[in-house]
Short mmCIF file of C-alpha atoms and ligand atoms in Angstrom, two decimals:
data_model
loop_
_atom_site.label_atom_id
_atom_site.label_comp_id
_atom_site.label_asym_id
_atom_site.label_seq_id
_atom_site.Cartn_x
_atom_site.Cartn_y
_atom_site.Cartn_z
CA MET A 1 5.69 29.22 3.06
CA PHE A 2 2.55 28.85 5.13
CA SER A 3 -0.01 27.67 2.56
CA HIS A 4 -2.79 26.49 4.92
CA GLU A 5 -6.10 28.27 5.17
CA GLN A 6 -6.31 27.62 8.92
CA VAL A 7 -4.78 25.50 11.59
CA VAL A 8 -6.54 25.23 14.95
CA VAL A 9 -4.75 23.98 18.01
CA ARG A 10 -6.83 23.50 21.16
CA ARG A 11 -6.38 21.83 24.54
CA GLY A 12 -9.45 19.66 24.59
CA PRO A 13 -11.62 20.82 27.53
CA GLU A 14 -12.88 17.27 28.22
CA SER A 15 -9.69 15.32 27.66
CA GLY A 16 -6.91 17.75 28.30
CA LEU A 17 -5.22 16.45 25.13
CA PRO A 18 -3.88 18.62 22.26
CA ILE A 19 -6.36 18.59 19.32
CA VAL A 20 -5.00 19.88 15.98
CA VAL A 21 -7.32 20.52 13.02
CA ALA A 22 -5.55 21.64 9.90
CA VAL A 23 -7.46 22.91 6.84
CA HIS A 24 -5.03 23.12 3.89
CA SER A 25 -7.44 24.12 1.10
CA THR A 26 -11.07 24.56 0.28
CA ALA A 27 -10.42 25.99 -3.20
CA ALA A 28 -11.88 22.86 -4.89
CA GLY A 29 -14.57 22.21 -2.24
CA GLN A 30 -14.89 21.12 1.35
CA ALA A 31 -11.64 19.95 2.90
CA ILE A 32 -11.60 16.31 3.83
CA GLY A 33 -9.10 14.04 5.65
CA GLY A 34 -9.06 11.61 8.51
CA CYS A 35 -8.66 11.94 12.28
CA ARG A 36 -5.35 10.47 13.45
CA MET A 37 -5.07 9.45 17.14
CA ALA A 38 -1.47 8.56 17.84
CA VAL A 39 1.23 8.81 20.49
CA TYR A 40 3.65 11.72 20.03
CA PRO A 41 6.62 12.33 22.38
CA ASP A 42 5.95 16.06 21.81
CA TRP A 43 2.55 17.43 20.78
CA ARG A 44 4.33 19.65 18.22
CA ASP A 45 5.23 16.51 16.29
CA GLY A 46 1.43 15.97 16.00
CA LEU A 47 1.05 19.57 14.76
CA ASP A 48 3.73 18.86 12.10
CA ASP A 49 1.90 15.69 11.08
CA ALA A 50 -1.41 17.54 10.74
CA ILE A 51 0.19 20.26 8.60
CA ARG A 52 2.00 17.83 6.32
CA LEU A 53 -0.80 15.27 6.01
CA SER A 54 -3.50 17.88 5.27
CA ALA A 55 -1.45 19.33 2.42
CA ALA A 56 -0.98 15.79 1.07
CA MET A 57 -4.77 15.34 1.24
CA THR A 58 -5.21 18.33 -1.12
CA ASP A 59 -2.93 16.56 -3.67
CA LYS A 60 -4.76 13.23 -3.13
CA CYS A 61 -8.16 14.75 -3.83
CA ALA A 62 -6.88 16.65 -6.84
CA LEU A 63 -5.22 13.55 -8.31
CA ALA A 64 -8.40 11.54 -7.82
CA GLY A 65 -10.44 14.28 -9.45
CA LEU A 66 -12.54 14.84 -6.36
CA PRO A 67 -14.32 18.15 -5.72
CA ASN A 68 -12.63 18.53 -2.34
CA GLY A 69 -9.53 19.94 -0.71
CA GLY A 70 -7.31 18.59 2.07
CA GLY A 71 -7.61 18.66 5.84
CA LYS A 72 -6.51 16.59 8.83
CA THR A 73 -7.20 16.13 12.53
CA VAL A 74 -4.55 14.95 14.91
CA ILE A 75 -5.27 13.99 18.52
CA ALA A 76 -1.74 14.01 20.03
CA VAL A 77 -1.64 11.36 22.76
CA PRO A 78 1.28 11.70 25.16
CA PRO A 79 3.47 8.60 25.87
CA GLY A 80 2.02 6.50 28.70
CA PHE A 81 -1.51 7.93 28.38
CA THR A 82 -3.98 5.59 29.99
CA GLY A 83 -7.11 7.74 29.87
CA ASP A 84 -10.32 7.21 28.00
CA ARG A 85 -10.35 7.92 24.24
CA GLU A 86 -13.92 9.16 23.94
CA PRO A 87 -13.51 12.58 25.56
CA ALA A 88 -10.73 13.40 23.13
CA LEU A 89 -12.86 12.30 20.18
CA ARG A 90 -15.72 14.54 21.39
CA ASP A 91 -13.22 17.39 21.86
CA ALA A 92 -12.16 16.88 18.19
CA GLY A 93 -15.83 16.92 17.15
CA VAL A 94 -16.33 20.33 18.84
CA VAL A 95 -13.35 21.91 17.06
CA ILE A 96 -14.42 20.45 13.71
CA ASP A 97 -17.94 21.75 14.16
CA GLU A 98 -16.69 25.26 14.82
CA LEU A 99 -15.27 25.32 11.30
CA ASN A 100 -18.91 25.36 9.93
CA GLY A 101 -18.39 22.72 7.25
CA ALA A 102 -15.03 23.96 5.85
CA TYR A 103 -13.72 20.54 6.80
CA ALA A 104 -15.12 17.02 7.38
CA THR A 105 -13.23 14.21 9.05
CA GLY A 106 -13.11 10.42 8.75
CA PRO A 107 -11.04 7.52 10.13
CA ASP A 108 -7.22 7.41 9.96
CA VAL A 109 -4.47 5.66 11.89
CA GLY A 110 -5.77 5.00 15.42
CA THR A 111 -9.46 5.69 14.63
CA GLY A 112 -12.27 3.64 12.97
CA PRO A 113 -15.93 3.90 12.07
CA ASP A 114 -17.12 3.56 15.68
CA ASP A 115 -15.03 6.53 16.65
CA MET A 116 -16.77 8.51 13.91
CA MET A 117 -20.00 7.89 15.85
CA THR A 118 -18.39 9.55 18.90
CA ILE A 119 -17.11 12.49 16.92
CA GLY A 120 -20.59 12.62 15.29
CA THR A 121 -22.16 13.37 18.66
CA ARG A 122 -20.58 16.86 18.38
CA THR A 123 -20.62 17.54 14.61
CA ARG A 124 -22.31 16.35 11.44
CA TRP A 125 -19.11 16.83 9.38
CA VAL A 126 -18.07 13.18 9.60
CA PHE A 127 -17.49 10.39 6.99
CA CYS A 128 -17.33 6.63 7.33
CA ARG A 129 -19.66 5.98 10.20
CA PRO A 130 -20.66 2.32 10.30
CA VAL A 131 -22.87 1.20 7.48
CA GLU A 132 -25.75 0.34 9.82
CA ALA A 133 -25.55 3.95 11.05
CA GLY A 134 -25.89 5.32 7.54
CA GLY A 135 -22.20 5.88 6.76
CA SER A 136 -19.93 4.16 4.21
CA GLY A 137 -18.13 2.17 6.94
CA ASP A 138 -14.53 1.09 7.09
CA SER A 139 -12.48 2.63 4.28
CA SER A 140 -9.69 0.09 4.34
CA PRO A 141 -11.25 -2.51 1.99
CA ALA A 142 -11.67 0.14 -0.73
CA THR A 143 -8.11 1.44 -0.04
CA ALA A 144 -6.79 -2.09 -0.46
CA ALA A 145 -8.77 -2.67 -3.68
CA GLY A 146 -7.39 0.61 -5.11
CA THR A 147 -3.88 -0.47 -4.06
CA VAL A 148 -4.22 -3.76 -5.94
CA ALA A 149 -5.52 -1.97 -9.03
CA ALA A 150 -2.47 0.31 -8.80
CA LEU A 151 -0.18 -2.75 -8.45
CA ARG A 152 -1.63 -4.35 -11.63
CA ALA A 153 -1.02 -1.07 -13.53
CA LEU A 154 2.45 -0.74 -12.15
CA CYS A 155 3.34 -4.35 -13.11
CA GLU A 156 1.96 -3.75 -16.58
CA VAL A 157 4.23 -0.71 -17.00
CA ARG A 158 7.31 -2.10 -15.24
CA PHE A 159 7.19 -5.74 -16.33
CA GLY A 160 4.98 -5.73 -19.42
CA SER A 161 2.16 -7.65 -17.78
CA GLY A 162 -0.44 -7.00 -15.06
CA ASP A 163 -0.55 -10.70 -14.24
CA LEU A 164 0.15 -10.68 -10.47
CA SER A 165 0.74 -14.48 -10.35
CA ARG A 166 4.04 -13.88 -12.16
CA ARG A 167 5.37 -11.44 -9.58
CA SER A 168 6.83 -11.30 -6.07
CA PHE A 169 5.87 -8.64 -3.46
CA ALA A 170 7.20 -7.59 -0.07
CA VAL A 171 4.27 -6.16 1.99
CA LEU A 172 5.50 -4.04 4.92
CA GLY A 173 2.69 -3.72 7.47
CA LEU A 174 -0.13 -6.29 7.77
CA GLY A 175 -2.77 -3.97 9.33
CA ARG A 176 -6.24 -3.14 8.01
CA VAL A 177 -5.02 -2.19 4.53
CA GLY A 178 -1.79 -4.17 4.25
CA GLY A 179 -3.44 -7.36 5.53
CA THR A 180 -6.16 -7.13 2.86
CA VAL A 181 -3.74 -6.24 0.13
CA ALA A 182 -1.52 -9.27 1.05
CA THR A 183 -4.60 -11.51 1.06
CA LEU A 184 -5.76 -10.29 -2.38
CA LEU A 185 -2.24 -10.73 -3.78
CA ALA A 186 -2.10 -14.23 -2.35
CA GLU A 187 -5.46 -15.03 -3.92
CA ALA A 188 -4.09 -13.78 -7.28
CA GLY A 189 -1.22 -16.26 -6.99
CA ALA A 190 1.59 -13.85 -6.19
CA ARG A 191 4.66 -14.84 -4.18
CA LEU A 192 4.76 -12.94 -0.87
CA VAL A 193 7.22 -11.83 1.77
CA VAL A 194 5.54 -9.93 4.66
CA ALA A 195 6.43 -8.19 7.93
CA ASP A 196 4.86 -6.33 10.80
CA VAL A 197 6.18 -5.07 14.15
CA ASP A 198 3.10 -6.72 15.67
CA GLU A 199 3.94 -10.42 16.03
CA SER A 200 0.23 -11.28 16.21
CA ARG A 201 0.01 -10.57 12.42
CA ARG A 202 2.20 -13.58 11.79
CA ALA A 203 -0.95 -15.77 11.90
CA LEU A 204 -2.32 -13.98 8.79
CA ALA A 205 1.02 -14.58 7.01
CA GLU A 206 0.73 -18.25 7.71
CA ALA A 207 -2.88 -18.38 6.67
CA ILE A 208 -2.16 -16.92 3.21
CA GLY A 209 1.15 -18.79 2.67
CA ALA A 210 3.38 -15.73 2.87
CA ARG A 211 6.93 -15.80 4.21
CA TRP A 212 7.21 -13.87 7.47
CA VAL A 213 10.46 -11.86 7.86
CA SER A 214 11.69 -8.97 9.93
CA PRO A 215 10.66 -5.40 8.88
CA ASP A 216 14.30 -4.70 7.86
CA ASP A 217 14.49 -7.83 5.68
CA CYS A 218 11.11 -6.99 4.16
CA ARG A 219 12.23 -3.46 3.20
CA THR A 220 15.36 -4.77 1.49
CA ALA A 221 13.90 -8.03 0.03
CA ALA A 222 14.90 -8.91 -3.54
CA VAL A 223 11.34 -8.85 -4.91
CA ASP A 224 9.65 -7.29 -7.88
CA VAL A 225 7.56 -4.83 -5.87
CA LEU A 226 7.86 -3.39 -2.32
CA VAL A 227 4.47 -2.50 -0.88
CA PRO A 228 4.75 0.02 2.00
CA ALA A 229 1.61 -0.40 4.14
CA ALA A 230 2.73 0.80 7.54
CA MET A 231 3.76 4.33 8.46
CA GLY A 232 5.07 7.14 6.30
CA GLY A 233 8.69 8.30 5.76
CA LEU A 234 9.94 4.96 4.61
CA LEU A 235 11.81 6.26 1.54
CA THR A 236 14.94 8.23 2.41
CA PRO A 237 18.22 8.60 0.53
CA ALA A 238 19.73 5.86 2.80
CA SER A 239 16.75 3.41 2.53
CA VAL A 240 16.49 3.93 -1.24
CA ALA A 241 20.17 3.02 -1.65
CA ALA A 242 19.49 -0.31 0.22
CA LEU A 243 16.39 -1.33 -1.84
CA ARG A 244 16.64 -4.47 -3.95
CA CYS A 245 13.13 -4.29 -5.45
CA ARG A 246 12.37 -3.02 -8.99
CA ALA A 247 9.22 -1.07 -8.12
CA VAL A 248 7.54 0.43 -5.09
CA ALA A 249 3.79 1.02 -4.63
CA GLY A 250 1.72 0.85 -1.53
CA PRO A 251 -0.96 2.57 0.59
CA ALA A 252 1.23 4.13 3.33
CA ASN A 253 0.77 7.88 3.37
CA ASN A 254 3.72 10.27 2.79
CA GLN A 255 6.28 7.62 1.87
CA LEU A 256 9.00 10.11 0.76
CA ASP A 257 11.05 11.92 3.39
CA ALA A 258 11.41 14.75 0.86
CA PRO A 259 10.22 15.31 -2.69
CA GLY A 260 13.77 14.91 -4.13
CA THR A 261 13.85 11.27 -2.96
CA ALA A 262 11.45 10.39 -5.83
CA GLU A 263 14.18 11.35 -8.28
CA LEU A 264 16.67 9.08 -6.45
CA LEU A 265 14.32 6.17 -7.02
CA HIS A 266 13.91 7.14 -10.63
CA ARG A 267 17.66 7.27 -11.14
CA ARG A 268 18.04 3.83 -9.61
CA GLY A 269 15.53 2.50 -12.13
CA ILE A 270 13.01 1.74 -9.39
CA LEU A 271 9.52 2.71 -10.56
CA TRP A 272 7.64 4.42 -7.70
CA ALA A 273 3.94 4.92 -7.84
CA PRO A 274 3.05 8.07 -5.75
CA ASP A 275 1.10 7.26 -2.62
CA PRO A 276 -1.53 9.99 -3.04
CA VAL A 277 -2.65 8.07 -6.17
CA VAL A 278 -2.23 4.55 -4.83
CA SER A 279 -3.95 5.11 -1.46
CA ALA A 280 -6.98 7.13 -2.74
CA GLY A 281 -9.39 4.15 -2.89
CA GLY A 282 -10.91 4.77 0.56
CA ILE A 283 -11.60 8.45 -0.03
CA ILE A 284 -12.92 7.81 -3.52
CA HIS A 285 -15.33 5.20 -2.17
CA ALA A 286 -16.45 7.22 0.85
CA THR A 287 -17.07 10.42 -1.04
CA GLY A 288 -18.65 8.48 -3.90
CA VAL A 289 -21.16 6.82 -1.62
CA GLU A 290 -21.75 9.64 0.88
CA LEU A 291 -21.45 12.77 -1.29
CA ARG A 292 -22.19 11.74 -4.84
CA GLN A 293 -24.80 9.14 -4.07
CA LEU A 294 -23.09 6.48 -6.13
CA SER A 295 -24.06 2.83 -5.85
CA GLU A 296 -21.52 0.55 -4.20
CA GLU A 297 -20.68 -0.93 -7.65
CA ALA A 298 -20.14 2.46 -9.24
CA ALA A 299 -18.01 3.68 -6.37
CA MET A 300 -15.83 0.57 -6.60
CA ALA A 301 -15.47 1.04 -10.34
CA GLU A 302 -14.07 4.52 -9.66
CA VAL A 303 -11.66 2.92 -7.17
CA ALA A 304 -10.50 0.43 -9.85
CA ALA A 305 -9.82 3.36 -12.20
CA ILE A 306 -6.85 4.24 -9.99
CA GLY A 307 -4.95 1.90 -12.38
CA ASP A 308 -5.75 4.28 -15.30
CA THR A 309 -4.49 7.26 -13.30
CA LEU A 310 -1.14 5.48 -13.01
CA ALA A 311 -0.92 4.83 -16.75
CA ALA A 312 1.04 8.10 -16.93
CA ALA A 313 3.98 6.10 -15.62
CA GLU A 314 4.43 4.79 -19.14
CA THR A 315 6.10 8.05 -20.17
CA ARG A 316 9.78 8.70 -19.52
CA VAL A 317 8.91 11.32 -16.89
CA SER A 318 8.92 10.00 -13.30
CA PRO A 319 5.38 9.35 -12.02
CA ALA A 320 6.21 11.60 -9.06
CA THR A 321 6.73 14.53 -11.35
CA ILE A 322 3.53 13.82 -13.25
CA ALA A 323 1.60 13.51 -9.99
CA ARG A 324 2.96 16.82 -8.68
CA ASP A 325 2.19 18.65 -11.93
CA ARG A 326 -1.34 17.30 -12.09
CA ALA A 327 -2.04 18.10 -8.45
CA GLU A 328 -0.87 21.65 -8.98
CA ALA A 329 -2.97 22.00 -12.10
CA ALA A 330 -6.06 20.54 -10.44
CA ARG A 331 -5.73 22.84 -7.39
CA GLY A 332 -7.02 25.69 -9.58
CA GLN A 333 -10.55 24.05 -9.62
CA VAL A 334 -13.50 26.17 -8.51
CA PRO A 335 -15.75 25.03 -5.63
CA THR A 336 -18.75 22.89 -6.60
CA ALA A 337 -21.95 22.12 -4.78
CA GLN A 338 -20.92 18.42 -4.70
CA GLY A 339 -17.95 18.98 -2.41
CA GLN A 340 -19.90 18.96 0.84
CA VAL A 341 -20.52 16.07 3.11
CA SER A 342 -24.25 15.42 3.44
CA GLU A 343 -26.12 15.89 6.59
CA GLY A 344 -25.96 12.67 8.69
P1 NAD B 401 -3.19 -0.05 10.59
O1 NAD B 401 -2.77 0.64 11.81
O2 NAD B 401 -4.39 -0.94 10.59
O3 NAD B 401 -1.94 -0.93 10.07
C1 NAD B 401 -0.62 -0.52 10.08
C2 NAD B 401 0.21 -1.74 10.44
O4 NAD B 401 1.61 -1.43 10.30
C3 NAD B 401 0.00 -2.32 11.85
O5 NAD B 401 -0.26 -3.67 11.83
C4 NAD B 401 1.32 -1.96 12.53
O6 NAD B 401 1.66 -2.88 13.54
C5 NAD B 401 2.29 -2.02 11.38
N1 NAD B 401 3.51 -1.27 11.55
C6 NAD B 401 3.70 -0.05 12.15
N2 NAD B 401 5.00 0.30 12.09
C7 NAD B 401 5.65 -0.69 11.42
C8 NAD B 401 7.01 -0.88 11.00
N3 NAD B 401 7.97 0.01 11.36
N4 NAD B 401 7.33 -1.98 10.36
C9 NAD B 401 6.33 -2.91 10.06
N5 NAD B 401 5.07 -2.75 10.40
C10 NAD B 401 4.74 -1.70 11.06
O7 NAD B 401 -3.29 1.11 9.47
P2 NAD B 401 -3.94 1.04 8.06
O8 NAD B 401 -5.31 1.62 8.13
O9 NAD B 401 -3.78 -0.37 7.51
O10 NAD B 401 -3.07 2.05 7.24
C11 NAD B 401 -1.72 1.68 6.78
C12 NAD B 401 -1.16 2.87 5.99
O11 NAD B 401 -2.07 3.18 4.92
C13 NAD B 401 -1.05 4.14 6.89
O12 NAD B 401 0.09 4.83 6.40
C14 NAD B 401 -2.28 4.96 6.50
O13 NAD B 401 -2.09 6.33 6.67
C15 NAD B 401 -2.43 4.54 5.04
N6 NAD B 401 -3.78 4.76 4.51
C16 NAD B 401 -4.79 4.06 5.08
C17 NAD B 401 -6.09 4.21 4.57
C18 NAD B 401 -7.31 3.44 5.10
O14 NAD B 401 -8.31 3.44 4.42
N7 NAD B 401 -7.19 2.79 6.24
C19 NAD B 401 -6.35 5.07 3.49
C20 NAD B 401 -5.25 5.78 2.93
C21 NAD B 401 -3.99 5.54 3.43
#
């Protein structure tokens, strides 16, 4: 079923690259979701990503109680592309601006706060510009803080204590979010196994006293909690069968290959915290500071409350089922005046 309000696909006039902007829902307020700039063998894979990720953003906003719906931008970069990135970002800004505020973008994989300045030359519907330019800046520290709050809650439910120093974690992906999560876990005294396809991240592993292993060994490590912090689609029937952890929670978006895989985890006795809940820290912080005029402290308090959202895992129902039901219930919200990005 096609449930999106609109999906725009445009060949960027400046860059020549395919620009996809998907608006899944504005029922609860302005659609929000980041701009992904990634290499796709076929631009249609980027279209699929935009469609899937924008729908997931609607769930994420609903679960976080935000007065917003879901959207996503994908700039589909062909393999071997060596051109300049700025024309493509400006092209994305033009398409976003034509939606007249139905959707506002922010950073995602492949883009950061500086890129929001470039998009912002064509539209005002942009979050997370650098702090010195009046935005809320890089969202990854808040996403990492929310992930650690989720991990404490998960450990409380699964192991009877939120004391992270008593637990072992396998962090897959030591990028902006995963690197900070691993550092915070190390500071809390946790035992850590880590991996990244980028060998340069090994230096961080050494700095925080984590054991560096291959991505395959990280996925199947015999630890208390696996923390997916790289790309989506990690949890499939085959990969779930190979897991040796007792719980899974991390910031990576769209971890399940299909909704039914959550029940496979549940049946194996592996507690999975749904990624739309775990990874919402960045969007909670950005919308709190930029839309609802919260102080930094108040916004971070809302991020920490992600742990409470996960308390539902204490019931016998799988957290995935609870998250889905809540998201569906919350989608019935009416638009509010708060759900609009402010003029920048
Ligand atoms: P990032 O690009 O900074 O980091 C991703 C890391 O994963 C990189 O270091 C990369 O080398 C590594 N990686 C890629 N494929 C891998 C693989 N197969 N095995 C091991 N490592 C691999 O991205 P990020 O901002 O840290 O985001 C990480 C995940 O969290 C993404 O799924 C993203 O969508 C999600 N997320 C991020 C934010 C945010 O605020 N940045 C918010 C919500 C969700």
